[in-house]
Coordinates of C-alpha atoms and ligand atoms in Angstrom, one line a residue:
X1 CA -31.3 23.5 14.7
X2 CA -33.8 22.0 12.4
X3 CA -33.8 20.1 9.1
X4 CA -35.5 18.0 6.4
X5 CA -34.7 15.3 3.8
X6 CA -37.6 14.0 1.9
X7 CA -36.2 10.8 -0.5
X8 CA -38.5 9.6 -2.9
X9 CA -37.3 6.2 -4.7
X10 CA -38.1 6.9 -8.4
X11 CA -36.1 10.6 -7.9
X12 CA -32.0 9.9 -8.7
X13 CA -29.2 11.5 -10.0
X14 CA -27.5 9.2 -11.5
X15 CA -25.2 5.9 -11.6
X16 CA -22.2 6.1 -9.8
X17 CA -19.6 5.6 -11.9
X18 CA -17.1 3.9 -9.2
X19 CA -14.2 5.9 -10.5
X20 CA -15.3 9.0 -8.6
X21 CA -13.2 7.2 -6.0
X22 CA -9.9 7.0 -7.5
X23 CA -6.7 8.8 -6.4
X24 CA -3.2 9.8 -7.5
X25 CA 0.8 8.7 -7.4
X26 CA 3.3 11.2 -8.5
X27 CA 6.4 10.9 -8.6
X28 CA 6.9 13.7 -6.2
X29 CA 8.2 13.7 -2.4
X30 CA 7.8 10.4 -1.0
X31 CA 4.9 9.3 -2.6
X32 CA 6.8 6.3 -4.7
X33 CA 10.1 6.0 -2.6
X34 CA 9.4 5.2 1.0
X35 CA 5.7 5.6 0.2
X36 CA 4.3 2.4 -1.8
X37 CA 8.0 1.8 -2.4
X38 CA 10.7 0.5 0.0
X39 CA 12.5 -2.6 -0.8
X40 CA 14.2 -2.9 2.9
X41 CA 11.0 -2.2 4.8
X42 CA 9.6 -5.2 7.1
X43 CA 6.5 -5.9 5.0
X44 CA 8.1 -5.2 1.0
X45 CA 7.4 -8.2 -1.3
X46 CA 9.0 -9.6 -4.1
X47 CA 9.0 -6.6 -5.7
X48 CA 9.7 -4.1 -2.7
X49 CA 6.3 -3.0 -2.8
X50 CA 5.2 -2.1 0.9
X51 CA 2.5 -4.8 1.9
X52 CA 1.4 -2.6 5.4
X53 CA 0.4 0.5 2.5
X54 CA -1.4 -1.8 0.1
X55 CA -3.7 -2.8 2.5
X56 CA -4.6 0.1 3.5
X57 CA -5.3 1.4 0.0
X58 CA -7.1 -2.0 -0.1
X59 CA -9.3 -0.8 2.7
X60 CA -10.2 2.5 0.7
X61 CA -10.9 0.4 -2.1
X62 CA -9.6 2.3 -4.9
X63 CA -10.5 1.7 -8.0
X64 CA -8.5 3.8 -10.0
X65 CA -4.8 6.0 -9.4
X66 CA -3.3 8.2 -11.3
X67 CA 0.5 8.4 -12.4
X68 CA 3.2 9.5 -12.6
X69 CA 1.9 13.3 -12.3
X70 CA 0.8 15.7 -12.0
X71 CA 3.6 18.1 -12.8
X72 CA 6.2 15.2 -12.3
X73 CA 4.8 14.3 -16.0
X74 CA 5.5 17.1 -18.0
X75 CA 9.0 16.6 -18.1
X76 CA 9.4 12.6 -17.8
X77 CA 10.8 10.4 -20.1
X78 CA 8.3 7.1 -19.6
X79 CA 11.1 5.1 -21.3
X80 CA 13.4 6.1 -18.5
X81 CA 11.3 3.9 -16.1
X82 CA 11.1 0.5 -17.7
X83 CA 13.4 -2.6 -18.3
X84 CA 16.6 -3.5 -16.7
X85 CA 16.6 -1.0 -13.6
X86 CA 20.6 -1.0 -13.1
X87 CA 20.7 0.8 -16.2
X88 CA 17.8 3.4 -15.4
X89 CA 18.9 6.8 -15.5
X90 CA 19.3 8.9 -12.1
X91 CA 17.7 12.8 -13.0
X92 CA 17.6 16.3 -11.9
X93 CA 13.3 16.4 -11.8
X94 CA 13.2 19.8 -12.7
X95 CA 9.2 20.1 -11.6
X96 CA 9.9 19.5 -7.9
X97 CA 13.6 20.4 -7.3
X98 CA 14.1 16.5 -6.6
X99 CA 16.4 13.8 -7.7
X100 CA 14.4 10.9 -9.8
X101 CA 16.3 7.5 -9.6
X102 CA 13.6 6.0 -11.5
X103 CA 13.9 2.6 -10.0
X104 CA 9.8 2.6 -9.8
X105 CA 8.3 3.4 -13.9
X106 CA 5.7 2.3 -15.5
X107 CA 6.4 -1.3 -15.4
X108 CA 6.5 -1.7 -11.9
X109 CA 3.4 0.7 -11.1
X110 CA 1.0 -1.4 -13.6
X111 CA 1.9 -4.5 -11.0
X112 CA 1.5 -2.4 -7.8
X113 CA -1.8 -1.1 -9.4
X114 CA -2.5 -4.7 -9.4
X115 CA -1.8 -5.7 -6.2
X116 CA -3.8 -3.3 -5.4
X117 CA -6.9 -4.3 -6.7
X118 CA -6.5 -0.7 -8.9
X119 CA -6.3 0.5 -12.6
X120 CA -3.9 2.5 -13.5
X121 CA -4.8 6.2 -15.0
X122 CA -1.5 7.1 -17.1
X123 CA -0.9 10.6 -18.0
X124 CA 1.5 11.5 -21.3
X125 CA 4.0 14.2 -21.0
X126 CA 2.6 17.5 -23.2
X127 CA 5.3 19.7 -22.0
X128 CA 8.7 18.8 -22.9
X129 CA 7.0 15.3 -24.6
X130 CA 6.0 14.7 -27.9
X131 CA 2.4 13.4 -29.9
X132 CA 5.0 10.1 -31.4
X133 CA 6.6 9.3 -27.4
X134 CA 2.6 9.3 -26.5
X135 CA 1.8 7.4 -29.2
X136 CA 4.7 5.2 -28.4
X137 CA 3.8 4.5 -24.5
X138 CA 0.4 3.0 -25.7
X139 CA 2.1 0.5 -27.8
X140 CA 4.7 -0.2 -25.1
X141 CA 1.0 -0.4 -22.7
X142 CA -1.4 -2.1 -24.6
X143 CA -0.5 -3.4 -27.8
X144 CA -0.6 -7.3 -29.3
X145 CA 1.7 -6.3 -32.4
X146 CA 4.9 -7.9 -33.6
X147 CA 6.3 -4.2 -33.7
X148 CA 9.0 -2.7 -32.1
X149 CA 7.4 -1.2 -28.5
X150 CA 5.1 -4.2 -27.9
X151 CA 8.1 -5.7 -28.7
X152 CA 10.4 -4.0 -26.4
X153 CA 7.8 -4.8 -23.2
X154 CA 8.2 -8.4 -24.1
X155 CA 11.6 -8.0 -23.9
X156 CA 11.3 -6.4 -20.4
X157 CA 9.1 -9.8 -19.3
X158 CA 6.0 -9.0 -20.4
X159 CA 4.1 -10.6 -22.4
X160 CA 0.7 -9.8 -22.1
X161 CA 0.1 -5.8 -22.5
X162 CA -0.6 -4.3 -19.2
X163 CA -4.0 -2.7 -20.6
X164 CA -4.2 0.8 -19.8
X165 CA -7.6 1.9 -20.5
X166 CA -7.4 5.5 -19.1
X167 CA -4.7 8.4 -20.3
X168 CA -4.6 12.0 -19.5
X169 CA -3.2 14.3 -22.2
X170 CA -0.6 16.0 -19.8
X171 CA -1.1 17.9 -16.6
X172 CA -2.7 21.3 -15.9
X173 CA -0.8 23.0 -19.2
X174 CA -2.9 26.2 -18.2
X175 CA -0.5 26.8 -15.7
X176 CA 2.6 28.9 -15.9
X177 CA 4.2 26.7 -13.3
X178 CA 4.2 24.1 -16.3
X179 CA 7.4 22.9 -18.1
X180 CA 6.7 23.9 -21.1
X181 CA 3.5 25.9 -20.1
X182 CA 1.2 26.6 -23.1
X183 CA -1.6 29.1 -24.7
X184 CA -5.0 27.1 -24.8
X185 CA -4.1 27.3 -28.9
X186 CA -0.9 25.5 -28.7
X187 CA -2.2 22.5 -25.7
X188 CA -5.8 22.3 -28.1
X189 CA -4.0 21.5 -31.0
X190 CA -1.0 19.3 -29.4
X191 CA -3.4 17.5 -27.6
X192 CA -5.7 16.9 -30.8
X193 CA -2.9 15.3 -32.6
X194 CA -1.9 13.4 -29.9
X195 CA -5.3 12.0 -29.1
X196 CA -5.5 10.7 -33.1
X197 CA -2.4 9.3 -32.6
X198 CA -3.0 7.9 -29.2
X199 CA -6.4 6.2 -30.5
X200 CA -4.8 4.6 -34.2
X201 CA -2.7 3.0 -32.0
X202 CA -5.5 1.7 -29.6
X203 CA -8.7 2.8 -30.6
X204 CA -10.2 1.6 -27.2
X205 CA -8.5 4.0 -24.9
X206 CA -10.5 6.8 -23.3
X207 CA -8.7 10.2 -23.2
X208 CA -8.6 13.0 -20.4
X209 CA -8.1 16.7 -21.6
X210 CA -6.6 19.1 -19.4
X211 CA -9.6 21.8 -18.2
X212 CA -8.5 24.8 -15.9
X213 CA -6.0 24.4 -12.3
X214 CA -8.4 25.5 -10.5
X215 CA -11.8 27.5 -10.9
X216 CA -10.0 31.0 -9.7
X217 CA -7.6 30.8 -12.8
X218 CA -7.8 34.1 -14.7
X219 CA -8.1 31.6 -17.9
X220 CA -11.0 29.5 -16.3
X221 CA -13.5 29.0 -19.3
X222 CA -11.6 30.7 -22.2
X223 CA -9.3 27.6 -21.4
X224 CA -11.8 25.0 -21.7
X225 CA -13.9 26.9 -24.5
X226 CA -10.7 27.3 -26.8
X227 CA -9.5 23.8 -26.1
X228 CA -12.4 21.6 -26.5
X229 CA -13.0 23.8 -29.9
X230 CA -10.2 21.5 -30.4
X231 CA -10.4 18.7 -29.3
X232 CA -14.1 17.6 -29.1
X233 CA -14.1 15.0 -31.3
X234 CA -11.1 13.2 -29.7
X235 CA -11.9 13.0 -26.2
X236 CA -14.2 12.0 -24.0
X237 CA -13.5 13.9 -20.3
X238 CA -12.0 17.2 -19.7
X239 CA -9.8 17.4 -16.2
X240 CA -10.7 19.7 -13.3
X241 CA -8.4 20.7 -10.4
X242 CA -9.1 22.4 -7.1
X243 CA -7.5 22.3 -3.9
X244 CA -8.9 23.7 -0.7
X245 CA -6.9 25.9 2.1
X246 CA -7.8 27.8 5.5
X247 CA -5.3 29.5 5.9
X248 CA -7.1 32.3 7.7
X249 CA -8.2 29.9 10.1
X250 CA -12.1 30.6 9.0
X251 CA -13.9 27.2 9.7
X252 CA -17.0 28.2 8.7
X253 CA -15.8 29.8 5.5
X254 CA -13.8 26.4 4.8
X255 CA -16.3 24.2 5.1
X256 CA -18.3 25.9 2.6
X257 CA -15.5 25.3 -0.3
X258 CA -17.8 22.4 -1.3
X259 CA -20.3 24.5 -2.8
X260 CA -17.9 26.3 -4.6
X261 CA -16.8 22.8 -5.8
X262 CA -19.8 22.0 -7.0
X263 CA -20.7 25.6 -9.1
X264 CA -17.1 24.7 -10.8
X265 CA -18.1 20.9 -11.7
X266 CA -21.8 22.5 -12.8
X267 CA -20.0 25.0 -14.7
X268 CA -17.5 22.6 -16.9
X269 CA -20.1 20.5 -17.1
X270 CA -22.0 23.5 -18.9
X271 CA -19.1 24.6 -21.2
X272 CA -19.0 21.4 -22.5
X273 CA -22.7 21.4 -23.6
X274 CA -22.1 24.9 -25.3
X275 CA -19.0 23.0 -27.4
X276 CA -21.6 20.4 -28.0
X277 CA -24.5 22.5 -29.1
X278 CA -22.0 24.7 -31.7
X279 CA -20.5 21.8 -32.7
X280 CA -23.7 20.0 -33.5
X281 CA -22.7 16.7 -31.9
X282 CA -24.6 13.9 -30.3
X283 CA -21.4 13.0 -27.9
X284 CA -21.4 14.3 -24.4
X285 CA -18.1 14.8 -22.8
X286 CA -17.8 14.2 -19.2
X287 CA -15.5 15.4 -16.4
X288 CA -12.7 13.7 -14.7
X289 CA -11.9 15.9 -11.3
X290 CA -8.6 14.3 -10.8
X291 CA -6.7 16.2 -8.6
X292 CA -8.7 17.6 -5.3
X293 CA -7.9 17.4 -1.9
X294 CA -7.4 19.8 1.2
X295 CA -3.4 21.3 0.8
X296 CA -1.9 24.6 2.3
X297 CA -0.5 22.5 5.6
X298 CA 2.8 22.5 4.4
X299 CA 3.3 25.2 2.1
X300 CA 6.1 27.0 4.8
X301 CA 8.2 24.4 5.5
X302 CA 8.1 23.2 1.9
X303 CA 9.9 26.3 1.0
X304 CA 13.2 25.2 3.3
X305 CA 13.6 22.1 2.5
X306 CA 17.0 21.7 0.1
X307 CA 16.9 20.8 -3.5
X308 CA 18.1 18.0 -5.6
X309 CA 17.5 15.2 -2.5
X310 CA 16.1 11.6 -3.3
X311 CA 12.9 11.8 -2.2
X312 CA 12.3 14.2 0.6
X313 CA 9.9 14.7 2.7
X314 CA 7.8 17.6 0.9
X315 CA 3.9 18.1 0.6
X316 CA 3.2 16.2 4.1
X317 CA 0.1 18.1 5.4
X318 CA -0.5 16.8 8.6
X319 CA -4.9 17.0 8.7
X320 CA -6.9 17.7 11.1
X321 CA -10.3 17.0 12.1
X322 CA -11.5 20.2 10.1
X323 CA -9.9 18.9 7.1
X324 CA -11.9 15.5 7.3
X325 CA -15.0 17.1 7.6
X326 CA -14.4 18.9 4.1
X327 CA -13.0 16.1 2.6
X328 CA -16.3 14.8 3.7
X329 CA -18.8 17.0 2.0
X330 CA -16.4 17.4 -0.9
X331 CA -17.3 13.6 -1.9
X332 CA -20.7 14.3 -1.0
X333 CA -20.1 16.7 -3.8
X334 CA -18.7 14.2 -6.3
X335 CA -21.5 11.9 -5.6
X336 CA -24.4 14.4 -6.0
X337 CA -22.8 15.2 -9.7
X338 CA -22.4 11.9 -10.6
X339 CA -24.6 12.3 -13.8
X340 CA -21.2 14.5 -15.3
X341 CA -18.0 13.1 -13.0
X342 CA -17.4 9.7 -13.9
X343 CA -13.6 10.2 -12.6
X344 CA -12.0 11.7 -9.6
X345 CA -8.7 11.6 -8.0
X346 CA -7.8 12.4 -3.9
X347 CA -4.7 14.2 -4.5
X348 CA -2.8 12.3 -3.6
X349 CA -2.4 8.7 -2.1
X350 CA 0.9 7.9 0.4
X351 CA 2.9 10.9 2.2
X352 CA 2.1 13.4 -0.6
X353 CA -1.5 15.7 0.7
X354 CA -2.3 12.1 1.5
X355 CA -4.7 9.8 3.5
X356 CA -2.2 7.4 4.2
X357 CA 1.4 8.5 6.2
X358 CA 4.4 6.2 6.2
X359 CA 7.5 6.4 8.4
X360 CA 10.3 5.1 6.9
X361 CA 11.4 1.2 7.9
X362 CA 8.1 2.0 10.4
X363 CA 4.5 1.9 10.3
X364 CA 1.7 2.7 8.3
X365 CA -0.8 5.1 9.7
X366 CA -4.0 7.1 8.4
X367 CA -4.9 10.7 8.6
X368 CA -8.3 12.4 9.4
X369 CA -9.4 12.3 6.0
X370 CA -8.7 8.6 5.8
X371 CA -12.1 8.3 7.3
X372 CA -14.9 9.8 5.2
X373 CA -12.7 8.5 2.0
X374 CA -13.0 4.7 3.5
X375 CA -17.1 5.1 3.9
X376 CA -17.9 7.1 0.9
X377 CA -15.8 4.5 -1.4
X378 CA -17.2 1.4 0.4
X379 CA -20.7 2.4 0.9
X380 CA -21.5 5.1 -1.4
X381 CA -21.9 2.4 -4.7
X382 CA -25.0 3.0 -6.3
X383 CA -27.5 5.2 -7.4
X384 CA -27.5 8.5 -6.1
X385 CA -30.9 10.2 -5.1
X386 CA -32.2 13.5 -5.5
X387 CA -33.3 14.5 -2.4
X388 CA -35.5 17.3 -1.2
X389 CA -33.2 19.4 1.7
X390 CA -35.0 21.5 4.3
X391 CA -32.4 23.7 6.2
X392 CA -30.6 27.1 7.6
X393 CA -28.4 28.4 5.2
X394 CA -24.9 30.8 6.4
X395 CA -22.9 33.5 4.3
X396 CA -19.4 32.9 3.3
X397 CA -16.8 34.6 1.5
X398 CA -18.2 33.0 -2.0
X399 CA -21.4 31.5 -1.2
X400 CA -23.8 33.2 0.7
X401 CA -26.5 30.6 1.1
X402 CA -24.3 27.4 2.4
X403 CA -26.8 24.9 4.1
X404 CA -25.9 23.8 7.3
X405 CA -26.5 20.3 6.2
X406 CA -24.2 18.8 3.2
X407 CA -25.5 15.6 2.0
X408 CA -25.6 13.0 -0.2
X409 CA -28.0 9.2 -0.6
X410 CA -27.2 6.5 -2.0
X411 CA -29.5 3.4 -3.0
X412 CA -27.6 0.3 -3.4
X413 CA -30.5 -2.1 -4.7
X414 CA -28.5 -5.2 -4.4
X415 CA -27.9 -4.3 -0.6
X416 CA -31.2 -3.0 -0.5
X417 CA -29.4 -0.2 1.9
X418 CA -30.1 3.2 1.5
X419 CA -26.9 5.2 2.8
X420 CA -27.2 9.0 4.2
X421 CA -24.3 10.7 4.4
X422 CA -24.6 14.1 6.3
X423 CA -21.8 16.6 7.5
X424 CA -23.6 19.4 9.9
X425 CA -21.9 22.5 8.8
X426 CA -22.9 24.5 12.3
X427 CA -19.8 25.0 14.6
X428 CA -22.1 25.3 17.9
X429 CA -25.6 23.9 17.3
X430 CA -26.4 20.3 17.1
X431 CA -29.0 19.4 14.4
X432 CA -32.5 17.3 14.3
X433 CA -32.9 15.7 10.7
X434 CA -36.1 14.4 10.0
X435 CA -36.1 12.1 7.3
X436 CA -38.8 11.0 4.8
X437 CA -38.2 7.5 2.7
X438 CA -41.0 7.2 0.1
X439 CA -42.0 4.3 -2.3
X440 CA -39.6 1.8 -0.9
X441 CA -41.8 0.5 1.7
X442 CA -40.5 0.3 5.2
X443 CA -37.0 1.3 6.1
X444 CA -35.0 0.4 9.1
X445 CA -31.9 2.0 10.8
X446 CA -29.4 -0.5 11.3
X447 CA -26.3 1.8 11.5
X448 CA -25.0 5.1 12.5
X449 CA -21.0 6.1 11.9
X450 CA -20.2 9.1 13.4
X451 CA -16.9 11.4 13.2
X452 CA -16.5 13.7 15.6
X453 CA -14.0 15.8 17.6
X454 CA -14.8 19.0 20.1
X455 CA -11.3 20.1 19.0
X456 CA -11.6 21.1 15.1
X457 CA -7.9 20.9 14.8
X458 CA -7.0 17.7 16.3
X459 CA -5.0 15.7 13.9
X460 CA -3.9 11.5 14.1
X461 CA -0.2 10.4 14.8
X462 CA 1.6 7.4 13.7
X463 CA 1.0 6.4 17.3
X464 CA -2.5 8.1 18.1
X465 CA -5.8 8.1 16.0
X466 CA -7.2 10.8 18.0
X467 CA -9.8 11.1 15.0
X468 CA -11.9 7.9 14.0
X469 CA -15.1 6.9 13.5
X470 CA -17.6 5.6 16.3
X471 CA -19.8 3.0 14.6
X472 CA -23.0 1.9 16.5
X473 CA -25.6 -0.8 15.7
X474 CA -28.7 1.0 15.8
X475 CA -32.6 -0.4 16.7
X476 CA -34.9 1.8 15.3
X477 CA -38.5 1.8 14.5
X478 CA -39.8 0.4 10.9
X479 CA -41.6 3.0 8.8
X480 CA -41.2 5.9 6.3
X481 CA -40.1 8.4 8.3
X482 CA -36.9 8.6 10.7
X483 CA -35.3 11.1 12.8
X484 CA -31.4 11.2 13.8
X485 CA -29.4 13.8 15.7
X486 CA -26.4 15.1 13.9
X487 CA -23.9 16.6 16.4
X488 CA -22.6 19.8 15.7
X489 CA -19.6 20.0 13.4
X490 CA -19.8 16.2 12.9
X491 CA -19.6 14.0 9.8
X492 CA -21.9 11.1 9.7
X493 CA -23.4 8.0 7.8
X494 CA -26.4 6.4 9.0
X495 CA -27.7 2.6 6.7
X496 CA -31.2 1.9 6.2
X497 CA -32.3 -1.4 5.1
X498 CA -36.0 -2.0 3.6
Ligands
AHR530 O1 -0.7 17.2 -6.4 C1 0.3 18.2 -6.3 C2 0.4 19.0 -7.6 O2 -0.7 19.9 -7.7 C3 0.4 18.3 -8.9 O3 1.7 17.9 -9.3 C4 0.0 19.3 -9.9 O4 -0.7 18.8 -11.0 C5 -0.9 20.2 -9.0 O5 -0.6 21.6 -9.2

């Protein structure tokens, strides 16, 4: 199979806001407890935080998590997590069946953020919480004052606010699955006067409202119409959600849930212009896809495991090979909409639909999707370019014109690298790309990663990383035009230097 990628220099997308690569910690399984938490593990520090995990979210350099849900959030008391922990309250967490011992709150995550070279993303409760605990958290977070929650963190040892420069106005209160659920009425205006108070109390803040669960929600764009009618004025992203299954064991179908990735993003992005437009305003509001990832794995055995446990071991999709390749074009996705996403979150970060496993008191290990994650976040900085694409096209279930190729450039000036990521789509042909690179003189191949299995299914262990990435030094010819083979069902990033 044949295809085309003509690049032209002075043709980009956009910036790349570096957030696009952030992820997620709920309180929620064992995301927090055993994950990037475990005080008697080999490698915990002072704080019990597990060293062998934060270099490994080190490695995926990510510059932004969320917390502490997801649906965690929408019944937590934040005040139950902070200060002395012996007196920290031990509660039934109604969203996930669990126990929540809340030895881990928001004054320990700000410091693992830290240590891991992260910001944190804080969502307020909008189910069971209230606009003046909201209000109350950014004082506790961020404020100088001689008043009583500044005061109060001070009292808990710190002195210096933690600065918390993203919040989300709850999680996904479309859903019916919500504690305290609500209309797109009663979550517009909650969240409105939340977001005033939220922003008298720290005016520098940048505020998340909550957009649809997923793009097959019945409410999808009522939601988002009704609730930025709202609140506009306040906020400056709205949230998208999606996660990604095959359960029928359709590959070719699965890989093509990109596309309908990118119709959702193009279509928030749209509603948010008609709220614009009616509302007369000169303020474009952006979107924040903070929750996305690959998750149906685990769905049966989550359904046996008993209730009211300390941290058990729910939501642990193992992924396969198939999965990374998705994962793949899915920030391929992100990238090529970087003009609108300025935020989004891999759902989720340690144990939970994760890149990164733990066993407990054992080692640290990464999944499939590990892979495209790591190369996307640590070469895909830049600008990205709006290429001209040349290939087959396939029909699946939504989309019947997916191109074989996904893909997604990136110029990184300062490198003066060019960065082609590719995913061939085709299950049994192998692909020729021919590539054009215009106006930025001659371009050399230095590099080729490559992620490939024959068996779409195969999956890493803690002891076995059956799926990793071949990197090879690469000695091609000068010039303006290049060529590369693409192995069938193969995910791949090739550097060019000029
Ligand atoms: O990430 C797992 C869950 O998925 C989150 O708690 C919720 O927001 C979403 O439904």
């Amino acid at each position: 199979m044949k295809a085309e990628i003509i690049i032209n220099k002075n043709f980009t997308i956009g910036n790349i806001d570096n957030r696009i690569y952030g992820s997620f910690i709920e309180h929620l399984g064992r995301a927090v407890y055993g994950g990037i938490y475990e005080p008697d593990h080999a490698t915990a520090d002072d704080q019990g935080f597990r060293q062998d995990v934060i270099d490994l979210v080190k490695a995926l350099n990510v510059p932004i998590v969320r917390y502490p849900g997801g649906n965690f959030v929408s019944g937590y008391n934040w005040e139950d997590g902070i200060g002395d922990k012996s007196k920290r309250p031990r509660k039934m967490e109604l969203a996930w069946g669990s126990i929540e011992t809340n030895q881990v709150g928001i004054d320990e995550f700000q410091e693992w953020a830290k240590r891991a070279d992260s910001q944190v993303m804080m969502a307020v409760n909008l189910g069971t919480g209230t606009p003046q605990d909201a209000r109350n958290c950014v004082e506790y977070c961020n404020a100088e004052t001689d008043t009583d929650y500044a005061n109060l963190r001070r009292k808990n040892g710190f002195e210096k606010p933690f600065g918390i420069k993203t919040w989300c106005l709850g999680n996904e209160m479309d859903g019916p699955w919500q504690i305290c659920h609500k209309t797109a009425e009663e979550y517009g205006r909650i969240a409105t006067e939340t977001a005033k108070l939220m922003k008298m109390v720290d005016p520098d803040i940048e505020l998340v409202a909550c957009g649809s669960s997923g793009l097959t929600m019945p409410t999808f764009v009522d939601w988002e119409l009704t609730v930025l009618d709202h609140v506009y004025d306040y906020v400056d992203y709205i949230s998208l959600h999606q996660y990604y299954g095959n359960p029928d064991n359709d590959t070719a179908d699965f890989l093509s849930k990109s596309t309908d990735m990118d119709s959702f993003i193009k279509s928030v992005a749209a509603i948010c212009d008609v709220v614009k437009a009616k509302k007369h305003s000169d303020k474009t509001v952006n979107l924040s896809f903070d929750e996305w990832n690959v998750w149906f794995h685990s769905h049966a055995q989550d359904q046996k495991v008993d209730k009211w446990q300390v941290a058990p071991p729910i939501l642990e999709d193992v992924y396969t090979f198939e999965d990374a390749l998705l994962i793949g074009c899915i920030l391929m996705t992100l990238q090529n909409n970087c003009d609108r996403v300025k935020m989004a979150c891999l759902a989720q970060l340690v144990n939970v639909i994760a890149p990164i496993m733990t066993e407990t008191g054992g080692t640290a290990w990464a999944q499939t999707i590990f892979y495209p994650f790591l190369y996307a976040s640590t070469k895909g900085r830049g600008t990205t370019m709006k290429p001209i694409v040349k290939c087959e096209t396939y029909a699946a279930s939504r989309n019947k014109k997916v191109p074989y190729l996904e893909t997604s450039v990136i110029h990184n000036s300062n490198a003066r690298e060019i960065i082609l990521f590719a995913v061939n789509r085709s299950l049994t042909d192998d692909m020729s790309l021919d590539l054009t690179l215009e106006n930025f003189g001659d371009c050399t191949p230095v590099k080729h990663v490559e992620l490939y299995c024959e068996d779409l299914k195969a999956v890493n262990t803690p002891n076995l990383q059956t799926v990793s990435p071949v990197e090879q030094d690469i000695t091609g010819s000068s010039g303006t035009t290049h060529s590369v083979s693409l192995k069938k069902h193969s995910w791949n990033m090739i550097t060019y230097r000029y």
